[in-house]
């Protein structure tokens, strides 16, 4: 097993709207659909679709949503042995609105995700000895994330944290355990306490995150590309211009492709380029897992980008 992901699994209920509602406003939508989602589940599917072996650890309720979500993960090629089915709660739900520019807002009812604790850590520990990379996100309790991070480092895995949904009160110890953190500009702003809105402020945020103990920082900046920074080097990766349909799961596709590249021995620069290709392809389609690229479409865009560089 090359990658182990621990975190949230959701059913996404998506309404496409002409514009995102303001506080107190009701907006009539154009279309509704439901789709498999959850940040950790999306990342695991992104990895599996690109051909790398991956296990997902998490929890669903003993309901029809949970059953459908786990079956979908299996069909995508994700090892789901580490997913616990809890008969006493409901599967995670995300209520998502997406506007005509592809921008979104997301609210989650955590359900089973809020109960991810020791039993899931035990599943994670079973999988870690065979994993090169461990991936975490924040859709589950922070105490579980911290325990999992300790375990991942005790097993010498490369640890990637996607700090989403963002929490600006992360335990100090967590920062020093993370090998690579991958916030977007909103998440980076909340983590460091000032606005990150471009390359200059992203580099300043990366310095703060280094001071907090994170070794490698990648900040995604949407249409402005992304920056990478560690103590020895930093670089900017340009964005890829694509028609934007729906940005849900773009970050998950980014993280998944990053892990696939690193697992196959690519340099960090190549890995951020791969991640950019993954993220770009995900925004061209609707939904979360349904928007994640397969190996063929990924390779095509990657080749095109390499030729352009
Ligand atoms: O990153 C996108 C995901 O965030 C959605 O699939 C939704 O479930 C929320 O967790």
Tab-separated table of C-alpha atoms and ligand atoms in Angstrom:
chain	number	residue	atom	x	y	z
A	1	UNK	CA	0.000	0.000	0.000
A	2	UNK	CA	1.708	3.199	-1.123
A	3	UNK	CA	-0.538	5.833	0.442
A	4	UNK	CA	-2.843	5.797	3.478
A	5	UNK	CA	-5.430	8.558	3.879
A	6	UNK	CA	-7.314	9.133	7.135
A	7	UNK	CA	-10.252	11.505	7.290
A	8	UNK	CA	-13.724	12.481	6.193
A	9	UNK	CA	-16.189	10.731	3.909
A	10	UNK	CA	-19.327	12.653	2.840
A	11	UNK	CA	-22.286	12.533	0.593
A	12	UNK	CA	-22.365	15.897	-1.198
A	13	UNK	CA	-25.757	17.513	-1.875
A	14	UNK	CA	-25.050	20.081	-4.554
A	15	UNK	CA	-27.225	22.947	-5.820
A	16	UNK	CA	-26.029	24.960	-8.785
A	17	UNK	CA	-27.073	28.607	-8.395
A	18	UNK	CA	-26.772	31.780	-10.502
A	19	UNK	CA	-24.859	33.406	-7.630
A	20	UNK	CA	-23.848	32.401	-4.095
A	21	UNK	CA	-26.503	33.523	-1.564
A	22	UNK	CA	-25.645	36.481	0.678
A	23	UNK	CA	-26.433	36.232	4.410
A	24	UNK	CA	-30.235	35.997	4.747
A	25	UNK	CA	-30.783	35.637	0.994
A	26	UNK	CA	-32.606	32.750	-0.699
A	27	UNK	CA	-31.441	31.919	-4.210
A	28	UNK	CA	-33.381	29.662	-6.579
A	29	UNK	CA	-31.038	27.050	-8.012
A	30	UNK	CA	-30.659	25.817	-11.584
A	31	UNK	CA	-29.982	22.135	-10.824
A	32	UNK	CA	-29.485	19.662	-7.966
A	33	UNK	CA	-27.374	16.517	-7.812
A	34	UNK	CA	-25.823	14.332	-5.143
A	35	UNK	CA	-22.272	13.030	-5.432
A	36	UNK	CA	-19.665	11.168	-3.428
A	37	UNK	CA	-17.362	13.504	-1.522
A	38	UNK	CA	-15.481	14.164	1.692
A	39	UNK	CA	-11.944	15.521	1.523
A	40	UNK	CA	-10.122	12.332	2.532
A	41	UNK	CA	-12.352	10.141	0.372
A	42	UNK	CA	-11.793	12.479	-2.591
A	43	UNK	CA	-8.025	12.394	-2.086
A	44	UNK	CA	-8.028	8.598	-1.926
A	45	UNK	CA	-10.073	8.382	-5.143
A	46	UNK	CA	-7.780	10.924	-6.850
A	47	UNK	CA	-4.809	8.697	-6.007
A	48	UNK	CA	-6.490	5.458	-7.064
A	49	UNK	CA	-7.630	6.961	-10.381
A	50	UNK	CA	-4.030	7.933	-11.142
A	51	UNK	CA	-2.978	4.302	-10.593
A	52	UNK	CA	-1.318	4.374	-7.152
A	53	UNK	CA	-2.380	1.939	-4.426
A	54	UNK	CA	-4.234	3.660	-1.611
A	55	UNK	CA	-6.197	2.823	1.549
A	56	UNK	CA	-8.767	5.050	3.186
A	57	UNK	CA	-9.461	4.992	6.925
A	58	UNK	CA	-12.584	6.687	8.256
A	59	UNK	CA	-16.135	6.127	9.388
A	60	UNK	CA	-19.602	6.079	7.824
A	61	UNK	CA	-23.024	5.520	9.346
A	62	UNK	CA	-24.951	2.316	8.828
A	63	UNK	CA	-27.257	3.986	6.289
A	64	UNK	CA	-27.843	3.901	2.547
A	65	UNK	CA	-25.501	6.867	1.994
A	66	UNK	CA	-22.657	5.092	3.791
A	67	UNK	CA	-23.195	1.909	1.795
A	68	UNK	CA	-23.210	3.814	-1.515
A	69	UNK	CA	-20.110	5.810	-0.544
A	70	UNK	CA	-18.074	2.734	0.419
A	71	UNK	CA	-19.147	0.871	-2.736
A	72	UNK	CA	-18.129	3.885	-4.830
A	73	UNK	CA	-14.707	3.966	-3.192
A	74	UNK	CA	-14.228	0.265	-3.888
A	75	UNK	CA	-15.249	0.698	-7.524
A	76	UNK	CA	-12.656	3.476	-7.828
A	77	UNK	CA	-9.998	1.056	-6.560
A	78	UNK	CA	-9.580	2.352	-2.993
A	79	UNK	CA	-8.904	-0.230	-0.248
A	80	UNK	CA	-11.745	0.339	2.225
A	81	UNK	CA	-10.841	-2.277	4.867
A	82	UNK	CA	-10.053	0.565	7.287
A	83	UNK	CA	-13.518	2.149	7.059
A	84	UNK	CA	-15.676	1.508	10.114
A	85	UNK	CA	-19.479	1.391	9.792
A	86	UNK	CA	-21.149	2.862	12.907
A	87	UNK	CA	-24.787	1.796	13.454
A	88	UNK	CA	-25.340	4.634	15.967
A	89	UNK	CA	-24.858	7.650	13.698
A	90	UNK	CA	-25.411	8.965	10.176
A	91	UNK	CA	-22.929	9.313	7.328
A	92	UNK	CA	-21.326	12.728	6.794
A	93	UNK	CA	-23.250	15.169	4.611
A	94	UNK	CA	-21.966	18.243	2.790
A	95	UNK	CA	-24.407	20.881	1.594
A	96	UNK	CA	-22.760	22.644	-1.335
A	97	UNK	CA	-23.787	25.543	-3.539
A	98	UNK	CA	-21.854	26.223	-6.732
A	99	UNK	CA	-22.275	29.400	-8.774
A	100	UNK	CA	-22.002	29.875	-12.549
A	101	UNK	CA	-18.334	30.819	-12.222
A	102	UNK	CA	-17.633	27.510	-10.435
A	103	UNK	CA	-17.096	29.102	-6.998
A	104	UNK	CA	-18.654	27.320	-4.027
A	105	UNK	CA	-19.556	27.411	-0.358
A	106	UNK	CA	-19.725	24.209	1.679
A	107	UNK	CA	-21.358	23.399	5.042
A	108	UNK	CA	-20.884	19.936	6.539
A	109	UNK	CA	-22.854	17.852	9.024
A	110	UNK	CA	-19.973	15.674	10.224
A	111	UNK	CA	-22.016	12.700	11.483
A	112	UNK	CA	-19.734	9.663	11.544
A	113	UNK	CA	-16.702	11.839	10.694
A	114	UNK	CA	-17.025	13.517	14.099
A	115	UNK	CA	-16.639	10.122	15.776
A	116	UNK	CA	-13.372	9.087	14.094
A	117	UNK	CA	-11.209	8.148	17.092
A	118	UNK	CA	-9.121	5.253	18.529
A	119	UNK	CA	-10.632	2.405	16.459
A	120	UNK	CA	-9.762	4.246	13.253
A	121	UNK	CA	-6.260	5.027	14.610
A	122	UNK	CA	-5.853	1.272	15.125
A	123	UNK	CA	-6.828	0.693	11.474
A	124	UNK	CA	-4.400	3.425	10.408
A	125	UNK	CA	-1.598	1.758	12.412
A	126	UNK	CA	-2.230	-1.581	10.676
A	127	UNK	CA	-1.737	0.109	7.286
A	128	UNK	CA	1.192	2.429	8.079
A	129	UNK	CA	4.029	-0.153	8.034
A	130	UNK	CA	3.460	-0.697	4.294
A	131	UNK	CA	2.835	2.978	3.419
A	132	UNK	CA	5.298	5.524	2.048
A	133	UNK	CA	2.937	8.470	2.457
A	134	UNK	CA	0.265	9.277	5.041
A	135	UNK	CA	-2.332	11.972	4.349
A	136	UNK	CA	-4.539	13.794	6.833
A	137	UNK	CA	-7.145	16.558	6.653
A	138	UNK	CA	-9.273	18.307	9.260
A	139	UNK	CA	-12.787	16.940	8.660
A	140	UNK	CA	-12.380	14.687	11.729
A	141	UNK	CA	-11.580	15.521	15.397
A	142	UNK	CA	-8.281	17.361	15.891
A	143	UNK	CA	-7.204	14.974	18.677
A	144	UNK	CA	-7.454	12.120	16.162
A	145	UNK	CA	-5.482	14.081	13.577
A	146	UNK	CA	-2.720	14.700	16.135
A	147	UNK	CA	-2.582	11.031	17.205
A	148	UNK	CA	-2.523	9.913	13.593
A	149	UNK	CA	0.279	12.376	12.795
A	150	UNK	CA	2.359	10.969	15.675
A	151	UNK	CA	1.783	7.436	14.388
A	152	UNK	CA	2.620	8.360	10.799
A	153	UNK	CA	5.946	9.867	11.881
A	154	UNK	CA	6.692	6.925	14.196
A	155	UNK	CA	6.367	4.756	11.063
A	156	UNK	CA	8.637	7.073	9.021
A	157	UNK	CA	5.928	7.985	6.519
A	158	UNK	CA	6.013	11.253	4.651
A	159	UNK	CA	3.118	13.160	6.227
A	160	UNK	CA	0.987	15.526	4.128
A	161	UNK	CA	-1.647	17.666	5.889
A	162	UNK	CA	-4.381	19.453	3.975
A	163	UNK	CA	-5.502	21.958	6.660
A	164	UNK	CA	-9.138	21.973	5.542
A	165	UNK	CA	-11.744	22.653	6.807
A	166	UNK	CA	-9.390	25.202	8.326
A	167	UNK	CA	-8.874	25.407	12.083
A	168	UNK	CA	-6.682	28.259	13.277
A	169	UNK	CA	-6.139	26.616	16.698
A	170	UNK	CA	-4.132	23.609	15.624
A	171	UNK	CA	-1.988	22.075	18.390
A	172	UNK	CA	1.617	23.333	18.214
A	173	UNK	CA	2.956	19.789	18.158
A	174	UNK	CA	1.049	19.034	14.959
A	175	UNK	CA	3.000	21.660	12.978
A	176	UNK	CA	6.319	20.025	13.831
A	177	UNK	CA	5.067	16.594	12.719
A	178	UNK	CA	3.899	17.745	9.275
A	179	UNK	CA	6.283	17.199	6.358
A	180	UNK	CA	4.157	19.068	3.809
A	181	UNK	CA	1.212	21.391	4.474
A	182	UNK	CA	-1.039	22.393	1.560
A	183	UNK	CA	-3.417	25.257	2.453
A	184	UNK	CA	-5.224	27.339	-0.122
A	185	UNK	CA	-5.068	31.105	0.292
A	186	UNK	CA	-8.099	31.284	2.629
A	187	UNK	CA	-6.761	28.498	4.843
A	188	UNK	CA	-3.260	30.008	4.841
A	189	UNK	CA	-4.715	33.392	5.871
A	190	UNK	CA	-6.482	31.840	8.856
A	191	UNK	CA	-3.459	29.810	9.928
A	192	UNK	CA	-1.080	32.792	9.939
A	193	UNK	CA	-3.500	35.588	10.896
A	194	UNK	CA	-3.039	37.919	7.900
A	195	UNK	CA	-4.486	38.006	4.392
A	196	UNK	CA	-2.834	35.776	1.833
A	197	UNK	CA	-3.919	36.882	-1.626
A	198	UNK	CA	-0.970	36.413	-3.941
A	199	UNK	CA	2.604	35.202	-4.321
A	200	UNK	CA	4.206	37.821	-2.032
A	201	UNK	CA	1.855	37.293	0.902
A	202	UNK	CA	1.940	33.511	0.341
A	203	UNK	CA	5.750	33.575	0.710
A	204	UNK	CA	5.349	35.587	3.939
A	205	UNK	CA	2.797	33.052	5.184
A	206	UNK	CA	5.135	30.187	4.315
A	207	UNK	CA	7.871	31.804	6.479
A	208	UNK	CA	5.438	31.991	9.397
A	209	UNK	CA	4.462	28.339	8.913
A	210	UNK	CA	8.171	27.386	8.874
A	211	UNK	CA	8.594	29.242	12.174
A	212	UNK	CA	5.638	27.262	13.524
A	213	UNK	CA	7.570	24.082	12.665
A	214	UNK	CA	6.333	22.944	9.226
A	215	UNK	CA	9.182	21.801	6.978
A	216	UNK	CA	7.597	22.178	3.538
A	217	UNK	CA	4.810	24.572	2.609
A	218	UNK	CA	2.740	24.600	-0.574
A	219	UNK	CA	0.122	27.354	-0.817
A	220	UNK	CA	-2.372	27.160	-3.667
A	221	UNK	CA	-3.496	30.501	-5.055
A	222	UNK	CA	-6.221	29.553	-7.554
A	223	UNK	CA	-5.745	31.497	-10.773
A	224	UNK	CA	-2.352	32.731	-9.501
A	225	UNK	CA	-0.802	29.233	-9.355
A	226	UNK	CA	0.950	28.009	-6.220
A	227	UNK	CA	4.120	28.538	-4.224
A	228	UNK	CA	6.426	26.017	-2.586
A	229	UNK	CA	8.839	26.817	0.195
A	230	UNK	CA	11.256	25.036	2.498
A	231	UNK	CA	14.424	26.244	4.235
A	232	UNK	CA	16.620	25.582	1.208
A	233	UNK	CA	14.492	26.585	-1.785
A	234	UNK	CA	11.287	28.192	-2.905
A	235	UNK	CA	9.537	28.390	-6.249
A	236	UNK	CA	6.323	29.455	-7.945
A	237	UNK	CA	4.350	27.117	-10.198
A	238	UNK	CA	2.235	28.852	-12.789
A	239	UNK	CA	-1.488	28.103	-13.061
A	240	UNK	CA	-2.980	26.164	-15.955
A	241	UNK	CA	-5.748	28.014	-17.770
A	242	UNK	CA	-8.820	25.771	-18.111
A	243	UNK	CA	-12.562	26.416	-18.375
A	244	UNK	CA	-13.847	26.462	-14.769
A	245	UNK	CA	-17.096	24.562	-14.199
A	246	UNK	CA	-16.946	23.622	-10.500
A	247	UNK	CA	-14.046	24.094	-8.069
A	248	UNK	CA	-15.277	21.494	-5.517
A	249	UNK	CA	-12.492	18.959	-4.814
A	250	UNK	CA	-9.862	20.912	-6.758
A	251	UNK	CA	-7.710	20.910	-3.611
A	252	UNK	CA	-8.280	17.183	-3.145
A	253	UNK	CA	-7.235	16.474	-6.737
A	254	UNK	CA	-4.168	18.677	-6.128
A	255	UNK	CA	-3.215	16.754	-2.974
A	256	UNK	CA	-3.872	13.378	-4.593
A	257	UNK	CA	-1.660	14.076	-7.601
A	258	UNK	CA	1.024	15.522	-5.298
A	259	UNK	CA	1.098	12.247	-3.327
A	260	UNK	CA	1.160	10.119	-6.489
A	261	UNK	CA	4.137	12.053	-7.859
A	262	UNK	CA	6.076	11.923	-4.583
A	263	UNK	CA	5.316	8.210	-4.149
A	264	UNK	CA	6.800	7.552	-7.579
A	265	UNK	CA	10.007	9.408	-6.698
A	266	UNK	CA	9.429	12.708	-8.519
A	267	UNK	CA	11.175	15.837	-7.250
A	268	UNK	CA	9.094	18.267	-5.193
A	269	UNK	CA	9.005	20.669	-8.169
A	270	UNK	CA	7.666	17.995	-10.513
A	271	UNK	CA	5.223	16.903	-7.810
A	272	UNK	CA	3.757	20.421	-7.492
A	273	UNK	CA	3.465	20.517	-11.308
A	274	UNK	CA	1.599	17.186	-11.224
A	275	UNK	CA	-0.608	18.526	-8.435
A	276	UNK	CA	-1.404	21.604	-10.534
A	277	UNK	CA	-2.456	19.386	-13.441
A	278	UNK	CA	-4.699	17.326	-11.105
A	279	UNK	CA	-6.330	20.451	-9.645
A	280	UNK	CA	-6.811	22.031	-13.085
A	281	UNK	CA	-8.583	18.985	-14.507
A	282	UNK	CA	-10.887	18.692	-11.473
A	283	UNK	CA	-12.339	22.180	-11.984
A	284	UNK	CA	-13.426	21.359	-15.534
A	285	UNK	CA	-16.104	18.909	-14.328
A	286	UNK	CA	-19.006	18.854	-11.866
A	287	UNK	CA	-18.933	17.189	-8.481
A	288	UNK	CA	-16.182	15.950	-6.201
A	289	UNK	CA	-15.133	12.381	-6.967
A	290	UNK	CA	-16.880	12.556	-10.337
A	291	UNK	CA	-14.533	15.397	-11.361
A	292	UNK	CA	-11.261	13.641	-10.522
A	293	UNK	CA	-9.095	12.866	-13.560
A	294	UNK	CA	-8.156	9.398	-14.725
A	295	UNK	CA	-4.612	8.544	-15.768
A	296	UNK	CA	-5.175	9.169	-19.502
A	297	UNK	CA	-6.617	12.669	-19.212
A	298	UNK	CA	-3.993	13.455	-16.569
A	299	UNK	CA	-1.088	12.293	-18.771
A	300	UNK	CA	-2.434	14.262	-21.751
A	301	UNK	CA	-2.524	17.570	-19.871
A	302	UNK	CA	0.792	16.841	-18.146
A	303	UNK	CA	2.474	16.235	-21.525
A	304	UNK	CA	0.954	19.424	-22.932
A	305	UNK	CA	2.253	21.419	-19.975
A	306	UNK	CA	5.752	19.910	-20.192
A	307	UNK	CA	5.858	20.811	-23.925
A	308	UNK	CA	4.777	24.389	-23.136
A	309	UNK	CA	7.468	24.841	-20.442
B	1	LIG	O1	-12.992	19.254	-0.740
B	1	LIG	C1	-14.297	19.064	-1.191
B	1	LIG	C2	-15.107	18.346	-0.163
B	1	LIG	O2	-15.284	19.160	0.963
B	1	LIG	C3	-16.488	17.983	-0.611
B	1	LIG	O3	-16.545	16.765	-1.319
B	1	LIG	C4	-17.291	18.001	0.677
B	1	LIG	O4	-17.683	16.739	1.090
B	1	LIG	C5	-16.404	18.709	1.700
B	1	LIG	O5	-15.911	17.895	2.685
